[in-house]
XYZ file of C-alpha atoms in Angstrom:
582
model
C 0.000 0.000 0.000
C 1.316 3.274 -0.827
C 2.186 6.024 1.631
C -0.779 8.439 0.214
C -3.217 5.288 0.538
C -1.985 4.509 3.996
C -2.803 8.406 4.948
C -6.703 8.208 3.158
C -7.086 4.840 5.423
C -6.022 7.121 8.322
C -8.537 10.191 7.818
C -11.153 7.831 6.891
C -10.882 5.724 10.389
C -11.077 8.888 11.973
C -14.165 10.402 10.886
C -16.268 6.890 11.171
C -15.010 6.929 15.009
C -15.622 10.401 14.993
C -18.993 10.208 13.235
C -19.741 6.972 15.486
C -18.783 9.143 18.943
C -21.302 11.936 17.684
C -24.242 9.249 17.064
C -23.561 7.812 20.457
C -23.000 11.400 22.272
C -19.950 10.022 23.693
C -18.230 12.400 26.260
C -14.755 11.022 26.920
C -13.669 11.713 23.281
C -14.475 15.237 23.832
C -12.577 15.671 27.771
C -9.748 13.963 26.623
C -9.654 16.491 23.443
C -9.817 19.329 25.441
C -7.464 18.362 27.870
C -4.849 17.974 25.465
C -5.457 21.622 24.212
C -5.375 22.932 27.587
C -1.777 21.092 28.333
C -0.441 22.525 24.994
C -1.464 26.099 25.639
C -0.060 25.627 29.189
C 3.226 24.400 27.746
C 3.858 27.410 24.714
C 2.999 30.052 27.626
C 5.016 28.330 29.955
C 7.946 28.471 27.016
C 7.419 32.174 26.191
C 7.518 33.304 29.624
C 10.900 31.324 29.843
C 12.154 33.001 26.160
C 10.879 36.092 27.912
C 13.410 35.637 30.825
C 16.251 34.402 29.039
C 15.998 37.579 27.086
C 15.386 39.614 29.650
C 19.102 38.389 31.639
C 20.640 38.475 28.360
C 20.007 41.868 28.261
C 20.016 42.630 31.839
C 23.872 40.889 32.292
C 24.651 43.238 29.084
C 23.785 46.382 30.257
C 25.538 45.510 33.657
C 28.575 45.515 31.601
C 27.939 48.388 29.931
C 27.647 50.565 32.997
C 30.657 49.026 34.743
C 33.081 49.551 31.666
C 31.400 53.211 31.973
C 32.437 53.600 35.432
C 35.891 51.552 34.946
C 38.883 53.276 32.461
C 39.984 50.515 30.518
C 43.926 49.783 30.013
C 44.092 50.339 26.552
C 42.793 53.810 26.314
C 43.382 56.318 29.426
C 42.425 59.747 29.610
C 44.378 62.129 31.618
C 41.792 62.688 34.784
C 42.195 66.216 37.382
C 45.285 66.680 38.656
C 43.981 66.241 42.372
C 43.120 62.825 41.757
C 46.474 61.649 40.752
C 48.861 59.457 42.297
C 52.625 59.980 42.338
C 55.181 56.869 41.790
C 57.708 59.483 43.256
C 57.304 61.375 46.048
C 57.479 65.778 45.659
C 60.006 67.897 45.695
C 59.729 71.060 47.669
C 62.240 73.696 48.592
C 62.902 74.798 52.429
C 59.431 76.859 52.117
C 57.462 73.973 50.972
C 57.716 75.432 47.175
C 57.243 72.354 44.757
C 60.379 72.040 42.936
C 59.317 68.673 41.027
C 56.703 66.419 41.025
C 54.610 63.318 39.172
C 52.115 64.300 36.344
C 49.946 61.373 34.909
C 50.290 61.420 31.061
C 49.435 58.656 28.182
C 52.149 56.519 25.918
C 51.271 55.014 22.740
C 51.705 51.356 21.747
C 50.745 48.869 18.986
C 49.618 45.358 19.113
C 50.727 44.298 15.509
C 48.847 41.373 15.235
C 45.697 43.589 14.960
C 47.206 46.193 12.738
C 45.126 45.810 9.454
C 46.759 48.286 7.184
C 50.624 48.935 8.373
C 50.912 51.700 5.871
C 47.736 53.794 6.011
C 48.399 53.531 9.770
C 52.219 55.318 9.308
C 50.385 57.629 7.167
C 47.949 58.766 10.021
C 50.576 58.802 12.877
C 52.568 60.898 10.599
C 49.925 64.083 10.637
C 49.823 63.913 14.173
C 53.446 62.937 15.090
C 55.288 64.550 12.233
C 58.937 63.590 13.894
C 58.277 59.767 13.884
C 61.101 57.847 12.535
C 58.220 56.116 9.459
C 60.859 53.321 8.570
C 60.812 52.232 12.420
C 57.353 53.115 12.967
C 56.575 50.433 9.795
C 59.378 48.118 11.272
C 57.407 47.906 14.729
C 53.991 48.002 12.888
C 54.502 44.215 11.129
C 57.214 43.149 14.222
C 55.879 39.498 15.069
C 55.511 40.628 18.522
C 52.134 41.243 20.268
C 53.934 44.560 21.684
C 55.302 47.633 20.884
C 56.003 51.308 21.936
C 55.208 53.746 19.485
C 56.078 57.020 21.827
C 56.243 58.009 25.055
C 54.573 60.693 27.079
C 52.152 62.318 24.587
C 50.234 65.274 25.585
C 46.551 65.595 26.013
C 46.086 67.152 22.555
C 48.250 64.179 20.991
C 45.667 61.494 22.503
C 42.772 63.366 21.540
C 44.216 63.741 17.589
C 45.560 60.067 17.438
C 42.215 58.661 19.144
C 40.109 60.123 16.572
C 42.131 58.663 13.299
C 40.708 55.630 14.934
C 43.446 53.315 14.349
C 42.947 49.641 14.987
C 45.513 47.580 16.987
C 46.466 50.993 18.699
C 46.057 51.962 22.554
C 47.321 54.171 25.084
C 48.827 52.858 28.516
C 48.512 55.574 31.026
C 52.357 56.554 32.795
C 53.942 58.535 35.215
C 55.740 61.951 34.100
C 58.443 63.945 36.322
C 57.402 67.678 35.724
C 59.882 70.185 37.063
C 57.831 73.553 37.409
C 61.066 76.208 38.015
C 62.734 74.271 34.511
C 66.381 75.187 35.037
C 66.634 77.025 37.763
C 67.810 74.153 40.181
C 68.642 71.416 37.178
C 72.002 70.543 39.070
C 70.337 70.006 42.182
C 67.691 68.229 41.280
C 68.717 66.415 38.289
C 66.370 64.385 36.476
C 64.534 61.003 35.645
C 64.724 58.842 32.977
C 61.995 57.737 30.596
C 60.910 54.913 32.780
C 60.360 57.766 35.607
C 63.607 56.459 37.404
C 65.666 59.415 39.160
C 69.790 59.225 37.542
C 71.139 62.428 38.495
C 70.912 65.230 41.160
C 68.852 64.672 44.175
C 66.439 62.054 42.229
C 68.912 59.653 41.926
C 69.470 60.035 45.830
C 66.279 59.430 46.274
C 66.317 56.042 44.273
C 69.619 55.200 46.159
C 67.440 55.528 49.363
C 65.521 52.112 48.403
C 62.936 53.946 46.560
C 64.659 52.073 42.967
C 64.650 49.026 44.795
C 61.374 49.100 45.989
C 60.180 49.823 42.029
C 62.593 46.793 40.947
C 60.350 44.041 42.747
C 57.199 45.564 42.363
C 56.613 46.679 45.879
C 55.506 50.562 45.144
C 52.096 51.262 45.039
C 50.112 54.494 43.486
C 49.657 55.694 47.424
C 50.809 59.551 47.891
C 54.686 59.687 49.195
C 55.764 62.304 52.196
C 57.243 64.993 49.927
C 61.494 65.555 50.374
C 62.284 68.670 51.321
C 65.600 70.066 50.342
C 67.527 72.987 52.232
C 67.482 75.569 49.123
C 65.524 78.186 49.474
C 63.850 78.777 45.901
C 63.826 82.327 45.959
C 67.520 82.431 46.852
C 68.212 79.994 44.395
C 66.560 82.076 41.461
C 68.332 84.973 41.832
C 71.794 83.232 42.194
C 71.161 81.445 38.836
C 70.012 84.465 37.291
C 73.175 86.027 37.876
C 75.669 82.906 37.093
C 73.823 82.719 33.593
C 73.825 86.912 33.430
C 77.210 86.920 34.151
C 78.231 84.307 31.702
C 76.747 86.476 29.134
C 78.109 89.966 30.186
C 81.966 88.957 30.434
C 81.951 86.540 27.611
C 83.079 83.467 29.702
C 82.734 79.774 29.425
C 81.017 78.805 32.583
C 80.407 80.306 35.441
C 78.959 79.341 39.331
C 77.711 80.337 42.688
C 76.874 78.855 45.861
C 75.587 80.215 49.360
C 76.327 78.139 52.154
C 74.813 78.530 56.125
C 78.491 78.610 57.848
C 76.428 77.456 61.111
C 74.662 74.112 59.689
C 76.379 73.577 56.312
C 72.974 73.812 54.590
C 73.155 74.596 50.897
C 70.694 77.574 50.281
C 71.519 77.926 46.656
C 73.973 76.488 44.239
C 74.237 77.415 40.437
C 76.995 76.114 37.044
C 76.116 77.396 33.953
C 75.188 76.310 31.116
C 72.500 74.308 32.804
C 69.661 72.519 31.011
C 66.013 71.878 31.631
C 65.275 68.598 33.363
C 62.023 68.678 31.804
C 63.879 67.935 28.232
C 67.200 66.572 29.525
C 68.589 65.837 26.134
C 68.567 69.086 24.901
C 71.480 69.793 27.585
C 73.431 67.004 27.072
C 76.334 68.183 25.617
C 77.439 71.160 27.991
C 74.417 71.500 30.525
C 74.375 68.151 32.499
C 77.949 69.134 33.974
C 77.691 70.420 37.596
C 81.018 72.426 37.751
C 80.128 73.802 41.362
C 80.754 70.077 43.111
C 81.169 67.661 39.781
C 84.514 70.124 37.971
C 87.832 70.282 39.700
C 89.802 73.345 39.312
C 92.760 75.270 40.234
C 91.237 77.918 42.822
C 94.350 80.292 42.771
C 94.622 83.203 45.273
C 91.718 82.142 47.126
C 93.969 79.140 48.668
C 95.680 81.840 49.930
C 93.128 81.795 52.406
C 93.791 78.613 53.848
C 97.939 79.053 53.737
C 97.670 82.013 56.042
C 94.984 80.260 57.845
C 97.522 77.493 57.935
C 100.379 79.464 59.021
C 98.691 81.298 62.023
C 96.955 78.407 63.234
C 100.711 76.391 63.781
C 101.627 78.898 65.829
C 104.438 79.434 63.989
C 103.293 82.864 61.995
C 101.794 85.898 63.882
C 99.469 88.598 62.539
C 101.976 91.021 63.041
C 104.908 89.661 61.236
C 106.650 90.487 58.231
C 107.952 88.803 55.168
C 110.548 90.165 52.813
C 108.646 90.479 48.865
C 111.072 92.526 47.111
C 112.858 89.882 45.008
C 111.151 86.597 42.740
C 111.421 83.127 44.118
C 113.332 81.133 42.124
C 113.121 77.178 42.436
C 113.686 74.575 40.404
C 113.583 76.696 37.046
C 110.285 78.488 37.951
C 110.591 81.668 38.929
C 107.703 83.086 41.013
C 106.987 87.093 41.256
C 104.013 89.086 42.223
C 101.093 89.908 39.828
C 101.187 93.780 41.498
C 104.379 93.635 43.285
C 105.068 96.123 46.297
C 108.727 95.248 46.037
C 109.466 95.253 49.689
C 108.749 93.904 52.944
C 104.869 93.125 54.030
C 102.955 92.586 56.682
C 101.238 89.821 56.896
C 97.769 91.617 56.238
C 99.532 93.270 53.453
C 100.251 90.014 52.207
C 97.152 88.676 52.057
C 95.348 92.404 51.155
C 97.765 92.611 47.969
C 97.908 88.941 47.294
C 101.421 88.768 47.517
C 102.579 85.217 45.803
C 105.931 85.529 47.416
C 104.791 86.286 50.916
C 102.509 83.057 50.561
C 105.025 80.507 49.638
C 107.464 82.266 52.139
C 104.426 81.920 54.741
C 104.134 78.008 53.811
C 107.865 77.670 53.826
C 107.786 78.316 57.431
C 105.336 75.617 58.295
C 106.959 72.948 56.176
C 106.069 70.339 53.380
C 104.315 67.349 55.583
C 102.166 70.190 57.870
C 100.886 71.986 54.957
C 99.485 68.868 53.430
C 98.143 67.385 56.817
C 96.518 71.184 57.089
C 94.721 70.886 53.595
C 93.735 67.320 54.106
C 92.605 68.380 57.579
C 90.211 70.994 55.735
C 89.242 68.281 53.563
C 90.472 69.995 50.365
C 92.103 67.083 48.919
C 89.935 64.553 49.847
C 86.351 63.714 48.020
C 83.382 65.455 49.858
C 80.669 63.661 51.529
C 77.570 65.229 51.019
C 73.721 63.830 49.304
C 74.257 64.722 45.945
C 76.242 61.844 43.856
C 77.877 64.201 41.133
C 80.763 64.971 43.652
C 84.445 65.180 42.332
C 87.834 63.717 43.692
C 90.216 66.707 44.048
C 93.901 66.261 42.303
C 97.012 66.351 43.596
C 100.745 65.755 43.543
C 101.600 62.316 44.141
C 104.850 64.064 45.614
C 104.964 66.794 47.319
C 108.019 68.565 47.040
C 109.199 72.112 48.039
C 108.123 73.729 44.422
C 104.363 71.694 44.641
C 104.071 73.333 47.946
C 105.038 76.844 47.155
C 102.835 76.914 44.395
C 99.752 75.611 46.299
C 100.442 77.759 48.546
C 98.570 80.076 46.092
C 96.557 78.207 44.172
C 98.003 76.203 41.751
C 98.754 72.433 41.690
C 95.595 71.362 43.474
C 93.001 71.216 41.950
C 89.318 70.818 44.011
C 85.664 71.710 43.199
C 84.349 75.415 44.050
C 81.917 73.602 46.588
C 84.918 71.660 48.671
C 86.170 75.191 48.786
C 83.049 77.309 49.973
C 82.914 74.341 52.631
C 86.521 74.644 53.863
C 85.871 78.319 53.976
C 82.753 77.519 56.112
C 85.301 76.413 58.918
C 87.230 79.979 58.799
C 84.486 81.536 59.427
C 82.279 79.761 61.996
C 84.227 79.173 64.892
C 86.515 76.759 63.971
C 83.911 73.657 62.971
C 84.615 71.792 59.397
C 80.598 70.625 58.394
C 79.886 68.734 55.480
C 77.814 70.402 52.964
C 74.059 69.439 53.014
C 71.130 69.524 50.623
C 68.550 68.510 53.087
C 66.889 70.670 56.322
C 69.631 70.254 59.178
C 69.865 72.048 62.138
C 72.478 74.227 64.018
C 72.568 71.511 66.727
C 72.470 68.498 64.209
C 75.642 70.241 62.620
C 77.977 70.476 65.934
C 76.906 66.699 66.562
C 79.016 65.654 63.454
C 81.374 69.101 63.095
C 85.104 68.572 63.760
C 87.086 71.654 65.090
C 89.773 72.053 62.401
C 91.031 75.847 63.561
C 91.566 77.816 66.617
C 89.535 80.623 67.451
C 91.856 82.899 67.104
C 92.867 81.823 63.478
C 89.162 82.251 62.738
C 89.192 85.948 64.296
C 91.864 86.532 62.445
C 90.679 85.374 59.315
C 87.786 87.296 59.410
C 89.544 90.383 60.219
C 91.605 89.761 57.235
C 88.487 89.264 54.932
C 87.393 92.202 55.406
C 90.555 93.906 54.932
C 90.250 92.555 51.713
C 86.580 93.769 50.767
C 87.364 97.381 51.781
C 90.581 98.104 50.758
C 91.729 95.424 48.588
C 90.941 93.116 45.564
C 87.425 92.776 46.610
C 86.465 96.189 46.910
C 83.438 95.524 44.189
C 82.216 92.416 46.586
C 81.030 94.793 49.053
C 77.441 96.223 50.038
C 76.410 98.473 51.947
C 75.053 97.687 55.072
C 75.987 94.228 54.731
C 79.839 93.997 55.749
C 81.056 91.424 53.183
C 84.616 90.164 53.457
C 86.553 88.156 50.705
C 88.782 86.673 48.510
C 89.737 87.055 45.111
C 91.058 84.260 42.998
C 92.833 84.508 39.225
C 94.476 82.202 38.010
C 95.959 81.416 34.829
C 93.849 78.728 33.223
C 95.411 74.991 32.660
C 94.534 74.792 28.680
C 95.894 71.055 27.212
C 97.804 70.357 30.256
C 99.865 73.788 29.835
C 98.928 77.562 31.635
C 97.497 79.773 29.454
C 98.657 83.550 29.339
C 95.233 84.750 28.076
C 92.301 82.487 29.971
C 91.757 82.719 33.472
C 89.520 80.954 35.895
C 88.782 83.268 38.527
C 86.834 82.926 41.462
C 85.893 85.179 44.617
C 85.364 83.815 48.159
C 83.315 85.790 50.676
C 81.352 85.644 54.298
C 78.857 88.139 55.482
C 78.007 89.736 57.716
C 81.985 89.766 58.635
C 82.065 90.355 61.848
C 79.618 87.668 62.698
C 79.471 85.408 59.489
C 75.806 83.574 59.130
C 76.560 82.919 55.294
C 79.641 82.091 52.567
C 79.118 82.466 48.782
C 81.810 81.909 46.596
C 81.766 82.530 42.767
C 83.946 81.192 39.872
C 83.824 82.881 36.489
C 85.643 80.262 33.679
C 87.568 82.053 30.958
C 86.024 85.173 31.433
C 86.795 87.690 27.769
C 86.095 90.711 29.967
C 84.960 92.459 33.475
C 84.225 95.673 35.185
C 86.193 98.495 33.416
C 87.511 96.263 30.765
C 89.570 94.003 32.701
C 89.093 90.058 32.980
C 90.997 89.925 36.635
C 88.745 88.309 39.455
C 88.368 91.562 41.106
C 86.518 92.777 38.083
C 84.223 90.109 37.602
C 83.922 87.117 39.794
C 83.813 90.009 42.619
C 80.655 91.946 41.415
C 78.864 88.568 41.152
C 78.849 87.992 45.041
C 77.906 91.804 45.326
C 75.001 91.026 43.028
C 74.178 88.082 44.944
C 74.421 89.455 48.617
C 72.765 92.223 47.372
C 69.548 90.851 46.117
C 69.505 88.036 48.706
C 70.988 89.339 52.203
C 67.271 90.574 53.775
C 65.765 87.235 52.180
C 68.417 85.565 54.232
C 67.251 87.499 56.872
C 70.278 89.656 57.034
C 69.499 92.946 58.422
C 71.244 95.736 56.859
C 73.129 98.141 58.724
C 72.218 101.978 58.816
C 73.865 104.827 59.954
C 71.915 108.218 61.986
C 71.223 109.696 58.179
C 69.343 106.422 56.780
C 72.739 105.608 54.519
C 73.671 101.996 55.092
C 77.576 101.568 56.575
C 80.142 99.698 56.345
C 82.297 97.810 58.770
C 85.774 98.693 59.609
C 88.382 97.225 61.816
């Protein structure tokens, strides 16, 4: 039978039982009928009330997401939020005032994953109007790299995101990054120093704070996004301004190389303000790599000249064996060892030994050193720790030179400045102890009180030598070389330094580094600034001596800083400030 008959068989069974049922009024056919239609329509709402709910998480587990990646930033795109609500991976920076001299920003880098990068060309074409000083060839060579990885730059701005975000570049993100932003720019570069791309501190200050465990601490993973206790350095920021204003000024007006300052407290050995130009901005270190990145003030050794002379009469009156009062005969050269050594200004005759040190006489000096002897003038300079390396916070710090023998003609002509050579710093510290009673301090670039100072201070003069030394100082400043140091009101006493410049290991007759070496106020010193001046073309009336220009620069200085110091000025009955005499 076929299937169609087999299906007419069927229908026609059904309506005889169904035509049979109706004759007979039968009941049961018709319950058991409805019942069935009532269990289907139970069933179809039961299933579209369970579509219904399926649908209805679907969506609901959807729009869950939504809202949390609206609430949530994800890693591949971050936009720079408020400043307030940003964490530092470094702690501040902030002067002795609580001035912010650096500090974390939160900024964006852009990468590629090139296994999503659809178009490697088109997407070096669209970089390009953005980031016009892309390297293409590299950017192409990272863009098809096998890797699932790749920096395209570092540290965009807010404006760079924005442009790059709407090209709408597949397979590139943004990972958000710490930044080290250095509000003053160059005015404390040497102090500070600065921090590499991966926000890691290698010079200055930053790098002492890495050395401190914070590097460590970043190696293994252990820093977290929490805020860090600021550092607060000893410099005061508004001190520190002015004194690089007129290193870099001064540079400029007498045509010189380099030049440098530094103001020291003589009473805790706190740096206030230290300066070497050229500098750079630590914001763009690279720009100063060539000349800026040197710190002459504690990382350049030099030949000091006359200012040593300071520490060879210091020397000589502290044996014992030289008095204030005595007198050396200056009318005829030195000659040792086929040098012969004469006076820059000679007097020609017999000097005191304030004369000596007022006209800078070379021969008194070496006559004055003489006296004392080879083996006690280096055990003096050693004791004043100018030939050893200086211990302070900052890690660009210099080893001074000198002779590996010291014979009679080395120690004549240290005796005024040349043949040693030390860093301007090593020397405004030494100077420190000439002028404070007597106590050598180490040179700090953190807060550090008087009392913290005498705990590690080691009495390296007597009392007497430091009276004396003061006394002479000011000699100097009134009537001397470093006349054009002095201010009114202020009683500065000095030192001037010239000496002939060592140019491929030979003196030069027409380049001097001069320096100038001063405490005020004089009769009670609170503060020592020294100056150096490299290869100066020029100074004050034409002349290129230190008198003429490494002089003014502390007179500048002392000026324009002595009441922030807190220096009060001195005035006479008619208003006119005064100046000290002895």
């Amino acid at each position: 039978m076929s299937f169609l008959s087999r299906i007419m068989v069927i229908k026609s069974k059904a309506h005889f039982n169904a035509g049979g049922d109706n004759r007979a009024g039968s009941a049961p056919g018709r319950s058991t009928f409805e019942g069935t239609r009532k269990r289907s329509g139970t069933q179809a709402r039961n299933r579209v009330a369970i579509v219904i709910c399926c649908f209805g998480l679907v969506y609901a587990v959807i729009g869950g997401r939504l809202v949390q990646y609206g609430m949530a930033s994800p890693e591949s795109v971050s936009s720079i939020g408020p400043a307030d609500h940003l964490m530092a991976s470094r702690p501040d920076i902030i002067d002795r005032n609580g001035e912010l001299l650096a500090t974390d920003i939160r900024t964006v880098s852009l990468y590629a994953e090139p296994h999503k990068i659809v178009d490697p060309d088109e997407a070096v074409e669209l970089l390009a109007t953005v980031l016009p000083d892309l390297s293409r060839r590299e950017i192409y060579r990272k863009l098809v790299a096998k890797s699932r990885f790749q920096w395209l730059r570092r540290q965009l701005t807010p404006k760079q995101q924005s442009r790059i975000l709407a090209l709408g570049i597949p397979g590139v993100g943004f990972r958000p990054e710490k930044r080290r932003f250095y509000p003053g720019g160059p005015v404390a570069s040497h102090i500070l120093g600065h921090v590499n791309i991966d926000n890691r501190g290698i010079a200055g200050m930053e790098r002492f704070i890495d050395n401190q465990g914070l590097a460590d601490l970043a190696a293994i993973g252990m820093t977290s996004d929490a805020k860090l206790e600021p550092v607060r350095l000893s410099i005061d920021l508004r001190v520190q301004s002015i004194v690089r204003d007129v290193v870099k000024t001064s540079t400029e007006k007498y045509e010189a190389l380099a030049a440098g300052a530094v103001v020291l407290d003589v009473h805790s050995g706190e740096v206030l303000a230290m300066a070497s130009y050229p500098d750079y901005d630590p914001n763009n270190p690279a720009e100063g790599a060539k000349e800026g990145w040197m710190n002459r003030m504690s990382n350049g050794t030099f030949e000091m000249g006359s200012t040593f002379k300071s520490f060879t009469t210091a020397m000589a009156l502290d044996s014992g064996k030289v008095k204030l009062t005595d007198s050396f005969d200056a009318r005829a050269p030195i000659r040792i060892g086929g040098f012969t050594i004469k006076d820059f200004h000679g007097k020609h005759r017999v000097l005191t030994v304030p004369e000596i040190f007022q006209y800078s006489s070379n021969i008194g000096t070496a006559k004055m050193a003489d006296v004392v002897g080879i083996p006690a003038h280096k055990e003096f300079l050693t004791r004043m720790g100018l030939l050893t390396r200086m211990e302070t916070e900052l890690p660009e710090v210099k080893t001074p030179s000198q002779p590996r023998e010291w014979k009679k003609i080395n120690s004549i002509t240290i005796s005024f400045g040349h043949g040693v050579s030390t860093t301007p710093l090593q020397t405004a510290v030494a100077a420190m102890a000439l002028m404070n009673g007597g106590k050598l301090i180490n040179p700090t670039f953190l807060p550090r009180t008087e009392e913290e100072a005498n705990d590690i201070a080691r009495v390296v003069v007597k009392p007497s030598t430091v009276d004396a030394m003061r006394y002479l100082f000011q000699l100097n400043a009134n009537d001397g070389s470093g006349r054009r140091a002095q201010v009114a009101g202020f009683d500065v006493g000095g030192k001037t330094g010239t000496a002939n410049k060592v140019v491929n290991g030979r003196y030069s007759n027409n380049q001097n580094f001069n320096s100038f070496l001063s405490a005020f106020p004089i009769n009670d010193p609170k503060y020592v600034v020294l100056t150096f001046i490299d290869a100066p073309q020029t100074g004050e009336n034409g002349g290129r001596t230190a008198g003429l220009n490494a002089a003014p620069m502390v007179g500048e200085i002392i000026r324009r800083t002595g009441a922030l110091l807190g220096v009060k000025p001195k005035f006479g009955e008619d208003g006119s400030a005064l100046l000290v005499s002895y």
